[in-house]
Short mmCIF file of C-alpha atoms in Angstrom, two decimals:
data_model
loop_
_atom_site.label_atom_id
_atom_site.label_comp_id
_atom_site.label_asym_id
_atom_site.label_seq_id
_atom_site.Cartn_x
_atom_site.Cartn_y
_atom_site.Cartn_z
CA MET A 17 0.17 -0.53 0.07
CA ASN A 18 1.24 3.49 -0.86
CA PRO A 19 1.88 6.11 1.94
CA GLU A 20 -1.84 7.92 1.23
CA ALA A 21 -3.47 4.74 1.09
CA LEU A 22 -2.19 3.65 4.40
CA ILE A 23 -2.77 8.02 5.79
CA MET A 24 -6.34 6.98 3.89
CA LEU A 25 -7.47 4.26 6.17
CA ILE A 26 -5.64 5.56 9.85
CA VAL A 27 -7.80 8.30 9.23
CA ALA A 28 -11.14 6.49 8.78
CA ILE A 29 -10.32 4.23 11.47
CA ALA A 30 -9.80 7.12 13.63
CA LEU A 31 -12.75 8.58 12.95
CA VAL A 32 -15.20 5.77 13.11
CA TRP A 33 -13.63 4.50 16.35
CA GLY A 34 -13.80 7.88 18.12
CA GLY A 35 -17.49 8.61 16.82
CA LEU A 36 -18.15 5.40 18.66
CA VAL A 37 -15.92 6.98 22.09
CA ALA A 38 -18.29 9.80 21.78
CA ALA A 39 -21.73 8.33 21.21
CA ALA A 40 -20.43 6.41 24.09
CA VAL A 41 -19.10 9.34 26.55
CA ASN A 42 -22.29 10.81 25.32
CA LEU A 43 -24.94 8.60 27.23
CA PHE A 44 -22.83 7.63 29.81
CA ARG A 45 -23.13 11.85 30.81
CA ARG A 46 -26.36 11.69 30.13
CA PRO A 47 -28.82 8.57 29.82
CA ASP A 48 -31.50 8.50 27.58
CA GLN A 49 -34.09 9.46 29.79
CA SER A 50 -37.01 7.80 27.61
CA ALA A 51 -36.07 4.31 28.88
CA GLY A 52 -38.68 2.62 29.90
CA GLU A 53 -41.37 4.87 28.94
CA ASP A 54 -42.53 2.40 26.32
CA LEU A 55 -43.66 0.29 28.67
CA PRO A 56 -47.81 0.10 29.36
CA HIS A 57 -48.67 1.44 33.08
CA THR A 58 -49.57 -0.74 35.01
CA PRO A 59 -52.02 0.55 38.14
CA SER A 60 -50.76 -0.19 41.71
CA SER A 61 -54.08 -1.36 42.97
CA THR A 62 -53.76 -0.83 47.09
#
């Protein structure tokens, strides 16, 4: 592989993995607040 192809490969890999890390950090900082809202509401009988 020529040097230009290797540079493009490294940039592409860094972009994909960087996006994955950024998404994971974002989810850990601000978790999805809508998790569990799709469950049906069952009123408790007291």
